Structure formats: structure tokens, C-alpha cells
């Protein structure tokens, strides 16, 4: 098989960098925000027509959840209409399209892990903008819409989990939520799953692309401290006690069973944390 042309938007972001590494043996076209602004519809159509990729992977997004509350137009421009432009461009050249979404499309009132069948009901501007992006992405005949959450291990490493690791390693006190339940996503595993779905020609559609299992942020931080053999002090706090501009869904465990049924098994989050900590020690 010859090399495939893979166009990656938002390549300067946390997931973008890891996706570029995953596909580095292909004919890669990494485009940062400075290279291509998704808000510029004509530029998106032109860039895709010029490069004529067979795969487009959109790692760009307006991800400042709290800022989005007062800037709905800016969040929608990237997360919804930017995706519409890319979807249109993908259809023009017949490319496979990958869009990443979020657990924030749910209201967080469930008591069991959400499946792809569960109704989305976002409580924040960010969540609503990402949900509209999902709908636009699904206009592409071969679109993979992958919901990730609490992403970690990206390049650059600036996630909440990286901040907890930094605090634990340096013996600083780390504030962690006791009342938010998440299924974390290791960027390396997300990138590998993305490639596996494309290579296997898995059925297009919506998939929850998270590591197996779920935990509160406190349990996650305790596991990090245990693996680092640290006695660092973790300071439990309640997310609901903070008055943040955007509402955070409380229970957001996602089931990745559909992904598993498509032949892509995501390792347990504890295993992902161990591999990530080992990779940090090597670098
Ligand atoms: N991080 C998480 O925990 C998380 C959770 C759920 C879902 N997701 C989703 O996963 C995907 C990847 O997230 P991430 O954490 O890798 O994001 P990230 O680190 O914030 O990177 C996003 C990238 O998008 C670029 N960007 C912003 N506006 C753009 C525009 N108008 N045109 C082109 N590029 C633009 C940013 O460039 P500048 O920085 O230069 O603006 C940045 O390089 C996103 O779809 C995100 O919504 C992430």
C-alpha cells in the first residue's frame, strides 16, 4: 500500500502532536492554527482541495470551557462552523473525516457509564458547540466522531492530569475533585484507536474513545501518587462548591464497549497512567 495523504488540523495542540507521530509513516500534512484557521471557510476549502488528502483528522478546537460561556460566537465558529467547513471540504475530495468530541455533550446526571445511544444534553456553551460539530461531521459519509475526555499525555503536556503529576512529583499540594467521575483518555491510545478504526475500515459513526473504567479525580490522583510512590498530600475539593462560569457534568464515565465491538480495545486507565509515567521518565 502506498502512503496515504493525512491532513491534520490543529496539529500544534495536545492531541494534534500525538496524532502526527501516529501517522508519521504516511504522507503527513500537519497544519497548525497559524497555517489554517478553521473559521476561514474559503481557506479550509482551498487547503483541502490543494492537498487532496484521503484522510482529514481535525484536532483543532475552541477548548477554553469557561471562556466559551461569554464567547458563544467564537466557540461556535470553531467547534461547529469550522467543522462544517472541514466536512464540506472532506466531501469535496472524498476523504475520511475524523472529528473529536467530548463528554461535555452530556448533562452528567447518569448513574452508569454513558453509551453512544444516550441522549446528549449539554449544559455549557462549549458542550453545545461540540455537539453541533458532531452533527456537521456526520454529514461526511465516512466520518469517525470520537468522544474523548480528560485527555492526557499530549504534546505539549498541559492537561489537568499533567498538572496533578507535576504537583505529586514536586511534593506540592494538589487540589482534586471528589465529585466528578471521568473516564480518562490517554492521547497515545486515542491516536492508536483512531488509526485502527481507519485501517480496519470500521463502520463510520460515533464512538466513545476513552480508556477502560472510570474514577473520581481524587481516585485518579491517588493512583498517580501510588504509582509514583509519593506521599504527596492531595487536597480533596468539591467541583460543585466552586462557582466556575461553565457547568461541569458531574458523572461522565463513558462506556467504550462500541469501540471494543469494532475491534479496538482500549486499555484500563490505570495501565495508561503507568505507560505515560514510564514515558515521562524516559524523556
Ligand atoms: N483536552 C481534553 O481534556 C479534551 C476533552 C474532551 C474533548 N477534547 C477534544 O479533543 C480535541 C483535541 O483537544 P486538545 O486537548 O488537543 O486541544 P488543544 O491542546 O487545546 O489544541 C487545540 C488546537 O486547536 C487550535 N485552534 C484553535 N482555534 C483554531 C482555529 N480557529 N483554527 C485552527 N486551529 C485552531 C489551537 O491553536 P492555538 O492554541 O494556537 O489557538 C490548538 O493548537 C478537541 O476537539 C477537543 O475539543 C479534549
mmCIF file of C-alpha atoms and ligand atoms in Angstrom:
data_model
loop_
_atom_site.group_PDB
_atom_site.id
_atom_site.type_symbol
_atom_site.label_atom_id
_atom_site.label_comp_id
_atom_site.label_asym_id
_atom_site.label_seq_id
_atom_site.Cartn_x
_atom_site.Cartn_y
_atom_site.Cartn_z
ATOM 1 C CA UNK A 1 0.000 0.000 0.000
ATOM 2 C CA UNK A 2 1.350 3.431 -0.953
ATOM 3 C CA UNK A 3 1.491 6.241 1.519
ATOM 4 C CA UNK A 4 -1.814 7.896 2.286
ATOM 5 C CA UNK A 5 -2.075 11.666 2.491
ATOM 6 C CA UNK A 6 -3.218 12.576 6.019
ATOM 7 C CA UNK A 7 -4.126 16.197 6.721
ATOM 8 C CA UNK A 8 -4.140 17.100 10.433
ATOM 9 C CA UNK A 9 -5.712 20.393 11.541
ATOM 10 C CA UNK A 10 -4.850 21.849 14.956
ATOM 11 C CA UNK A 11 -1.549 19.946 14.736
ATOM 12 C CA UNK A 12 0.020 22.236 17.366
ATOM 13 C CA UNK A 13 -2.422 21.080 20.080
ATOM 14 C CA UNK A 14 -2.019 18.315 22.686
ATOM 15 C CA UNK A 15 -3.730 15.601 20.654
ATOM 16 C CA UNK A 16 -2.566 17.040 17.316
ATOM 17 C CA UNK A 17 1.082 16.391 18.145
ATOM 18 C CA UNK A 18 0.435 12.769 19.104
ATOM 19 C CA UNK A 19 -1.733 12.150 16.028
ATOM 20 C CA UNK A 20 1.123 13.434 13.846
ATOM 21 C CA UNK A 21 3.511 10.940 15.475
ATOM 22 C CA UNK A 22 0.998 8.092 14.978
ATOM 23 C CA UNK A 23 0.731 8.848 11.249
ATOM 24 C CA UNK A 24 4.366 9.897 10.650
ATOM 25 C CA UNK A 25 4.945 6.998 8.242
ATOM 26 C CA UNK A 26 2.223 8.364 5.946
ATOM 27 C CA UNK A 27 2.341 11.476 3.726
ATOM 28 C CA UNK A 28 1.528 13.843 6.563
ATOM 29 C CA UNK A 29 0.230 17.406 6.144
ATOM 30 C CA UNK A 30 0.275 18.932 9.639
ATOM 31 C CA UNK A 31 -1.491 22.299 9.770
ATOM 32 C CA UNK A 32 -1.303 24.450 12.903
ATOM 33 C CA UNK A 33 -3.744 27.240 13.734
ATOM 34 C CA UNK A 34 -1.300 29.673 12.101
ATOM 35 C CA UNK A 35 -1.234 27.536 8.928
ATOM 36 C CA UNK A 36 -5.011 27.156 8.639
ATOM 37 C CA UNK A 37 -7.753 28.954 10.573
ATOM 38 C CA UNK A 38 -10.905 26.815 10.574
ATOM 39 C CA UNK A 39 -13.001 29.958 10.881
ATOM 40 C CA UNK A 40 -11.956 30.940 7.333
ATOM 41 C CA UNK A 41 -14.313 28.792 5.242
ATOM 42 C CA UNK A 42 -12.723 29.610 1.882
ATOM 43 C CA UNK A 43 -9.223 28.896 3.205
ATOM 44 C CA UNK A 44 -10.385 25.495 4.524
ATOM 45 C CA UNK A 45 -11.964 24.522 1.199
ATOM 46 C CA UNK A 46 -8.865 25.686 -0.688
ATOM 47 C CA UNK A 47 -6.317 23.971 1.586
ATOM 48 C CA UNK A 48 -8.124 20.643 1.368
ATOM 49 C CA UNK A 49 -8.569 20.935 -2.403
ATOM 50 C CA UNK A 50 -4.857 21.754 -2.812
ATOM 51 C CA UNK A 51 -3.556 18.880 -0.678
ATOM 52 C CA UNK A 52 -6.316 16.417 -1.716
ATOM 53 C CA UNK A 53 -5.851 14.183 1.367
ATOM 54 C CA UNK A 54 -7.532 10.795 1.675
ATOM 55 C CA UNK A 55 -7.836 11.310 5.462
ATOM 56 C CA UNK A 56 -8.592 14.514 7.397
ATOM 57 C CA UNK A 57 -8.127 14.454 11.184
ATOM 58 C CA UNK A 58 -9.424 17.523 12.998
ATOM 59 C CA UNK A 59 -7.565 18.099 16.261
ATOM 60 C CA UNK A 60 -8.433 21.819 16.395
ATOM 61 C CA UNK A 61 -10.958 23.162 18.820
ATOM 62 C CA UNK A 62 -12.013 26.088 20.978
ATOM 63 C CA UNK A 63 -11.466 24.324 24.285
ATOM 64 C CA UNK A 64 -11.498 27.110 26.860
ATOM 65 C CA UNK A 65 -14.632 25.820 28.546
ATOM 66 C CA UNK A 66 -15.158 28.775 30.903
ATOM 67 C CA UNK A 67 -14.299 31.486 28.343
ATOM 68 C CA UNK A 68 -16.810 29.945 25.948
ATOM 69 C CA UNK A 69 -19.705 30.915 28.261
ATOM 70 C CA UNK A 70 -19.237 34.592 27.372
ATOM 71 C CA UNK A 71 -17.966 33.939 23.849
ATOM 72 C CA UNK A 72 -20.526 31.649 22.280
ATOM 73 C CA UNK A 73 -19.935 33.087 18.829
ATOM 74 C CA UNK A 74 -16.190 32.347 18.960
ATOM 75 C CA UNK A 75 -16.723 28.793 20.296
ATOM 76 C CA UNK A 76 -19.375 28.034 17.664
ATOM 77 C CA UNK A 77 -17.193 29.493 14.895
ATOM 78 C CA UNK A 78 -14.509 26.857 15.533
ATOM 79 C CA UNK A 79 -16.310 23.891 17.111
ATOM 80 C CA UNK A 80 -19.436 23.976 14.950
ATOM 81 C CA UNK A 81 -18.996 26.023 11.766
ATOM 82 C CA UNK A 82 -15.281 25.231 11.414
ATOM 83 C CA UNK A 83 -16.241 21.551 11.465
ATOM 84 C CA UNK A 84 -18.959 22.228 8.879
ATOM 85 C CA UNK A 85 -16.317 23.779 6.579
ATOM 86 C CA UNK A 86 -13.982 20.818 7.032
ATOM 87 C CA UNK A 87 -16.831 18.336 6.476
ATOM 88 C CA UNK A 88 -17.776 20.132 3.274
ATOM 89 C CA UNK A 89 -14.119 20.103 2.148
ATOM 90 C CA UNK A 90 -13.816 16.391 3.026
ATOM 91 C CA UNK A 91 -16.867 15.579 0.907
ATOM 92 C CA UNK A 92 -15.394 17.576 -2.000
ATOM 93 C CA UNK A 93 -12.324 15.306 -2.113
ATOM 94 C CA UNK A 94 -13.949 12.084 -0.807
ATOM 95 C CA UNK A 95 -11.761 11.986 2.322
ATOM 96 C CA UNK A 96 -12.340 10.015 5.514
ATOM 97 C CA UNK A 97 -13.016 12.545 8.286
ATOM 98 C CA UNK A 98 -12.158 12.250 11.980
ATOM 99 C CA UNK A 99 -13.679 14.676 14.491
ATOM 100 C CA UNK A 100 -13.052 14.599 18.262
ATOM 101 C CA UNK A 101 -15.836 15.475 20.670
ATOM 102 C CA UNK A 102 -16.338 15.467 24.398
ATOM 103 C CA UNK A 103 -18.141 14.097 27.452
ATOM 104 C CA UNK A 104 -19.442 17.669 27.974
ATOM 105 C CA UNK A 105 -22.242 16.867 25.489
ATOM 106 C CA UNK A 106 -23.878 15.041 28.447
ATOM 107 C CA UNK A 107 -25.527 16.640 31.476
ATOM 108 C CA UNK A 108 -23.692 14.349 33.909
ATOM 109 C CA UNK A 109 -26.791 13.143 35.769
ATOM 110 C CA UNK A 110 -26.404 9.463 34.799
ATOM 111 C CA UNK A 111 -25.502 6.730 37.279
ATOM 112 C CA UNK A 112 -23.966 4.271 34.794
ATOM 113 C CA UNK A 113 -21.396 4.948 32.025
ATOM 114 C CA UNK A 114 -22.906 6.788 29.051
ATOM 115 C CA UNK A 115 -23.180 4.929 25.759
ATOM 116 C CA UNK A 116 -23.374 6.397 22.249
ATOM 117 C CA UNK A 117 -27.135 5.758 22.381
ATOM 118 C CA UNK A 118 -27.693 8.045 25.368
ATOM 119 C CA UNK A 119 -29.225 11.391 24.670
ATOM 120 C CA UNK A 120 -26.859 14.348 24.648
ATOM 121 C CA UNK A 121 -27.994 17.295 26.732
ATOM 122 C CA UNK A 122 -25.137 19.781 27.115
ATOM 123 C CA UNK A 123 -25.202 22.263 29.990
ATOM 124 C CA UNK A 124 -22.433 24.545 28.700
ATOM 125 C CA UNK A 125 -21.776 26.627 25.583
ATOM 126 C CA UNK A 126 -18.646 24.536 24.951
ATOM 127 C CA UNK A 127 -20.651 21.283 25.160
ATOM 128 C CA UNK A 128 -23.373 22.647 22.865
ATOM 129 C CA UNK A 129 -20.823 23.877 20.310
ATOM 130 C CA UNK A 130 -19.127 20.465 20.246
ATOM 131 C CA UNK A 131 -22.470 18.673 19.855
ATOM 132 C CA UNK A 132 -23.342 20.820 16.822
ATOM 133 C CA UNK A 133 -19.869 19.977 15.489
ATOM 134 C CA UNK A 134 -20.749 16.275 15.809
ATOM 135 C CA UNK A 135 -23.862 16.820 13.720
ATOM 136 C CA UNK A 136 -21.941 18.642 10.972
ATOM 137 C CA UNK A 137 -19.194 15.984 10.990
ATOM 138 C CA UNK A 138 -21.788 13.270 10.464
ATOM 139 C CA UNK A 139 -22.589 14.798 7.046
ATOM 140 C CA UNK A 140 -19.420 13.107 5.757
ATOM 141 C CA UNK A 141 -20.147 9.586 4.518
ATOM 142 C CA UNK A 142 -17.081 8.099 6.250
ATOM 143 C CA UNK A 143 -16.802 10.155 9.425
ATOM 144 C CA UNK A 144 -15.482 8.885 12.745
ATOM 145 C CA UNK A 145 -16.722 11.053 15.600
ATOM 146 C CA UNK A 146 -14.698 10.124 18.649
ATOM 147 C CA UNK A 147 -15.680 11.425 22.074
ATOM 148 C CA UNK A 148 -12.662 11.766 24.368
ATOM 149 C CA UNK A 149 -12.468 13.104 27.914
ATOM 150 C CA UNK A 150 -9.859 14.292 30.403
ATOM 151 C CA UNK A 151 -7.199 13.879 27.731
ATOM 152 C CA UNK A 152 -3.636 13.434 29.000
ATOM 153 C CA UNK A 153 -0.173 12.637 27.704
ATOM 154 C CA UNK A 154 -0.378 15.102 24.835
ATOM 155 C CA UNK A 155 2.317 17.243 23.275
ATOM 156 C CA UNK A 156 2.656 19.807 24.785
ATOM 157 C CA UNK A 157 1.763 18.212 28.141
ATOM 158 C CA UNK A 158 -0.579 20.708 29.774
ATOM 159 C CA UNK A 159 -3.625 18.691 30.863
ATOM 160 C CA UNK A 160 -5.158 18.595 34.342
ATOM 161 C CA UNK A 161 -3.607 15.132 34.800
ATOM 162 C CA UNK A 162 -0.177 16.517 33.864
ATOM 163 C CA UNK A 163 -0.683 19.236 36.472
ATOM 164 C CA UNK A 164 -1.516 16.608 39.121
ATOM 165 C CA UNK A 165 1.579 14.570 38.132
ATOM 166 C CA UNK A 166 3.762 17.698 38.334
ATOM 167 C CA UNK A 167 2.362 18.534 41.788
ATOM 168 C CA UNK A 168 2.799 14.970 43.093
ATOM 169 C CA UNK A 169 6.362 14.728 41.704
ATOM 170 C CA UNK A 170 7.407 18.012 43.244
ATOM 171 C CA UNK A 171 5.674 17.326 46.573
ATOM 172 C CA UNK A 172 3.289 20.237 46.171
ATOM 173 C CA UNK A 173 -0.286 20.064 47.414
ATOM 174 C CA UNK A 174 -2.706 19.080 44.634
ATOM 175 C CA UNK A 175 -6.367 20.109 44.700
ATOM 176 C CA UNK A 176 -8.556 17.366 43.208
ATOM 177 C CA UNK A 177 -12.302 16.945 42.748
ATOM 178 C CA UNK A 178 -14.029 14.274 44.809
ATOM 179 C CA UNK A 179 -17.334 14.538 42.998
ATOM 180 C CA UNK A 180 -16.509 14.382 39.271
ATOM 181 C CA UNK A 181 -16.320 10.923 37.720
ATOM 182 C CA UNK A 182 -14.432 10.581 34.451
ATOM 183 C CA UNK A 183 -13.053 8.001 32.037
ATOM 184 C CA UNK A 184 -9.662 9.494 31.125
ATOM 185 C CA UNK A 185 -8.250 9.302 27.597
ATOM 186 C CA UNK A 186 -4.514 8.762 27.055
ATOM 187 C CA UNK A 187 -3.624 10.679 23.874
ATOM 188 C CA UNK A 188 -1.376 7.837 22.657
ATOM 189 C CA UNK A 189 -4.252 5.317 22.983
ATOM 190 C CA UNK A 190 -6.676 7.724 21.277
ATOM 191 C CA UNK A 191 -4.254 8.160 18.370
ATOM 192 C CA UNK A 192 -3.749 4.402 18.078
ATOM 193 C CA UNK A 193 -7.522 3.777 18.199
ATOM 194 C CA UNK A 194 -8.061 6.430 15.522
ATOM 195 C CA UNK A 195 -5.628 4.690 13.201
ATOM 196 C CA UNK A 196 -7.041 1.241 13.967
ATOM 197 C CA UNK A 197 -10.598 2.320 13.093
ATOM 198 C CA UNK A 198 -9.466 3.857 9.800
ATOM 199 C CA UNK A 199 -7.192 0.951 8.840
ATOM 200 C CA UNK A 200 -9.843 -1.661 9.675
ATOM 201 C CA UNK A 201 -12.453 0.311 7.696
ATOM 202 C CA UNK A 202 -14.671 0.072 10.762
ATOM 203 C CA UNK A 203 -18.246 1.284 10.382
ATOM 204 C CA UNK A 204 -18.385 5.093 10.357
ATOM 205 C CA UNK A 205 -20.160 6.860 13.206
ATOM 206 C CA UNK A 206 -19.940 7.922 16.814
ATOM 207 C CA UNK A 207 -17.608 6.137 19.270
ATOM 208 C CA UNK A 208 -16.620 6.766 22.885
ATOM 209 C CA UNK A 209 -12.819 6.708 22.709
ATOM 210 C CA UNK A 210 -11.728 6.602 26.353
ATOM 211 C CA UNK A 211 -9.587 4.257 28.413
ATOM 212 C CA UNK A 212 -11.497 1.472 30.133
ATOM 213 C CA UNK A 213 -13.010 2.132 33.557
ATOM 214 C CA UNK A 214 -13.730 5.324 35.417
ATOM 215 C CA UNK A 215 -12.718 7.158 38.570
ATOM 216 C CA UNK A 216 -13.197 10.340 40.531
ATOM 217 C CA UNK A 217 -10.388 12.865 40.119
ATOM 218 C CA UNK A 218 -9.361 12.014 43.694
ATOM 219 C CA UNK A 219 -9.065 8.292 42.839
ATOM 220 C CA UNK A 220 -7.109 9.215 39.721
ATOM 221 C CA UNK A 221 -4.712 11.384 41.725
ATOM 222 C CA UNK A 222 -4.352 8.658 44.401
ATOM 223 C CA UNK A 223 -3.395 6.145 41.695
ATOM 224 C CA UNK A 224 -0.820 8.587 40.265
ATOM 225 C CA UNK A 225 0.646 9.117 43.752
ATOM 226 C CA UNK A 226 0.680 5.331 44.367
ATOM 227 C CA UNK A 227 2.471 4.623 41.082
ATOM 228 C CA UNK A 228 4.995 7.397 41.786
ATOM 229 C CA UNK A 229 5.420 6.063 45.352
ATOM 230 C CA UNK A 230 4.736 9.557 46.614
ATOM 231 C CA UNK A 231 3.234 10.581 49.919
ATOM 232 C CA UNK A 232 2.335 13.975 48.488
ATOM 233 C CA UNK A 233 -0.760 15.491 50.017
ATOM 234 C CA UNK A 234 -3.886 15.515 47.901
ATOM 235 C CA UNK A 235 -6.466 18.090 48.893
ATOM 236 C CA UNK A 236 -9.988 16.886 48.071
ATOM 237 C CA UNK A 237 -12.370 19.612 46.927
ATOM 238 C CA UNK A 238 -15.896 19.593 45.584
ATOM 239 C CA UNK A 239 -16.430 20.774 41.988
ATOM 240 C CA UNK A 240 -19.944 21.866 42.890
ATOM 241 C CA UNK A 241 -18.555 24.117 45.641
ATOM 242 C CA UNK A 242 -16.599 26.171 43.073
ATOM 243 C CA UNK A 243 -18.521 28.776 41.143
ATOM 244 C CA UNK A 244 -16.993 28.332 37.704
ATOM 245 C CA UNK A 245 -18.630 30.035 34.690
ATOM 246 C CA UNK A 246 -19.306 26.731 32.861
ATOM 247 C CA UNK A 247 -21.280 23.904 34.469
ATOM 248 C CA UNK A 248 -19.219 20.696 34.685
ATOM 249 C CA UNK A 249 -21.082 17.419 34.198
ATOM 250 C CA UNK A 250 -20.689 15.525 37.489
ATOM 251 C CA UNK A 251 -20.867 11.878 36.388
ATOM 252 C CA UNK A 252 -19.239 11.483 32.989
ATOM 253 C CA UNK A 253 -17.975 7.941 32.780
ATOM 254 C CA UNK A 254 -18.202 6.796 29.160
ATOM 255 C CA UNK A 255 -18.601 3.207 28.016
ATOM 256 C CA UNK A 256 -16.173 2.238 25.238
ATOM 257 C CA UNK A 257 -18.000 -1.057 24.503
ATOM 258 C CA UNK A 258 -18.939 0.012 20.953
ATOM 259 C CA UNK A 259 -15.291 0.731 20.173
ATOM 260 C CA UNK A 260 -14.387 -2.710 21.565
ATOM 261 C CA UNK A 261 -17.045 -4.357 19.398
ATOM 262 C CA UNK A 262 -15.428 -2.652 16.389
ATOM 263 C CA UNK A 263 -12.179 -4.468 17.296
ATOM 264 C CA UNK A 264 -10.409 -1.660 19.152
ATOM 265 C CA UNK A 265 -9.737 -2.489 22.794
ATOM 266 C CA UNK A 266 -8.789 0.441 24.996
ATOM 267 C CA UNK A 267 -6.538 -0.487 27.954
ATOM 268 C CA UNK A 268 -7.614 0.340 31.517
ATOM 269 C CA UNK A 269 -6.918 3.914 32.619
ATOM 270 C CA UNK A 270 -4.546 2.665 35.364
ATOM 271 C CA UNK A 271 -2.462 0.918 32.680
ATOM 272 C CA UNK A 272 -2.496 4.087 30.559
ATOM 273 C CA UNK A 273 -1.284 6.144 33.529
ATOM 274 C CA UNK A 274 1.556 3.623 34.128
ATOM 275 C CA UNK A 275 2.694 3.758 30.477
ATOM 276 C CA UNK A 276 2.510 7.541 30.471
ATOM 277 C CA UNK A 277 4.525 7.878 33.707
ATOM 278 C CA UNK A 278 7.136 5.483 32.256
ATOM 279 C CA UNK A 279 7.343 7.522 29.036
ATOM 280 C CA UNK A 280 7.829 10.728 31.062
ATOM 281 C CA UNK A 281 10.703 9.109 32.924
ATOM 282 C CA UNK A 282 12.397 8.149 29.639
ATOM 283 C CA UNK A 283 12.327 11.736 28.329
HETATM 284 N N1 LIG B 1 -8.211 18.169 26.408
HETATM 285 C C1 LIG B 1 -9.266 17.499 26.837
HETATM 286 O O1 LIG B 1 -9.357 17.085 28.004
HETATM 287 C C2 LIG B 1 -10.410 17.212 25.897
HETATM 288 C C3 LIG B 1 -11.572 16.664 26.438
HETATM 289 C C4 LIG B 1 -12.631 16.377 25.592
HETATM 290 C C5 LIG B 1 -12.522 16.634 24.235
HETATM 291 N N2 LIG B 1 -11.388 17.178 23.728
HETATM 292 C C6 LIG B 1 -11.335 17.431 22.282
HETATM 293 O O2 LIG B 1 -10.193 16.792 21.740
HETATM 294 C C7 LIG B 1 -9.672 17.557 20.651
HETATM 295 C C8 LIG B 1 -8.204 17.864 20.891
HETATM 296 O O3 LIG B 1 -8.095 18.588 22.109
HETATM 297 P P1 LIG B 1 -6.699 19.112 22.675
HETATM 298 O O4 LIG B 1 -6.750 18.975 24.139
HETATM 299 O O5 LIG B 1 -5.585 18.522 21.908
HETATM 300 O O6 LIG B 1 -6.822 20.656 22.326
HETATM 301 P P2 LIG B 1 -5.733 21.811 22.467
HETATM 302 O O7 LIG B 1 -4.491 21.318 23.101
HETATM 303 O O8 LIG B 1 -6.476 22.969 23.051
HETATM 304 O O9 LIG B 1 -5.410 22.126 20.948
HETATM 305 C C9 LIG B 1 -6.369 22.689 20.108
HETATM 306 C C10 LIG B 1 -5.635 23.269 18.925
HETATM 307 O O10 LIG B 1 -6.620 23.896 18.086
HETATM 308 C C11 LIG B 1 -6.061 25.094 17.611
HETATM 309 N N3 LIG B 1 -7.101 26.013 17.210
HETATM 310 C C12 LIG B 1 -7.906 26.786 17.980
HETATM 311 N N4 LIG B 1 -8.710 27.524 17.204
HETATM 312 C C13 LIG B 1 -8.419 27.200 15.922
HETATM 313 C C14 LIG B 1 -8.905 27.631 14.670
HETATM 314 N N5 LIG B 1 -9.854 28.591 14.573
HETATM 315 N N6 LIG B 1 -8.390 27.096 13.537
HETATM 316 C C15 LIG B 1 -7.402 26.170 13.611
HETATM 317 N N7 LIG B 1 -6.889 25.726 14.766
HETATM 318 C C16 LIG B 1 -7.400 26.243 15.915
HETATM 319 C C17 LIG B 1 -5.248 25.630 18.781
HETATM 320 O O11 LIG B 1 -4.283 26.549 18.333
HETATM 321 P P3 LIG B 1 -3.923 27.842 19.239
HETATM 322 O O12 LIG B 1 -3.572 27.308 20.593
HETATM 323 O O13 LIG B 1 -2.793 28.451 18.505
HETATM 324 O O14 LIG B 1 -5.173 28.673 19.231
HETATM 325 C C18 LIG B 1 -4.609 24.343 19.312
HETATM 326 O O15 LIG B 1 -3.383 24.071 18.664
HETATM 327 C C19 LIG B 1 -10.569 18.789 20.543
HETATM 328 O O16 LIG B 1 -11.594 18.554 19.615
HETATM 329 C C20 LIG B 1 -11.177 18.890 21.936
HETATM 330 O O17 LIG B 1 -12.418 19.568 21.929
HETATM 331 C C21 LIG B 1 -10.327 17.472 24.528
#
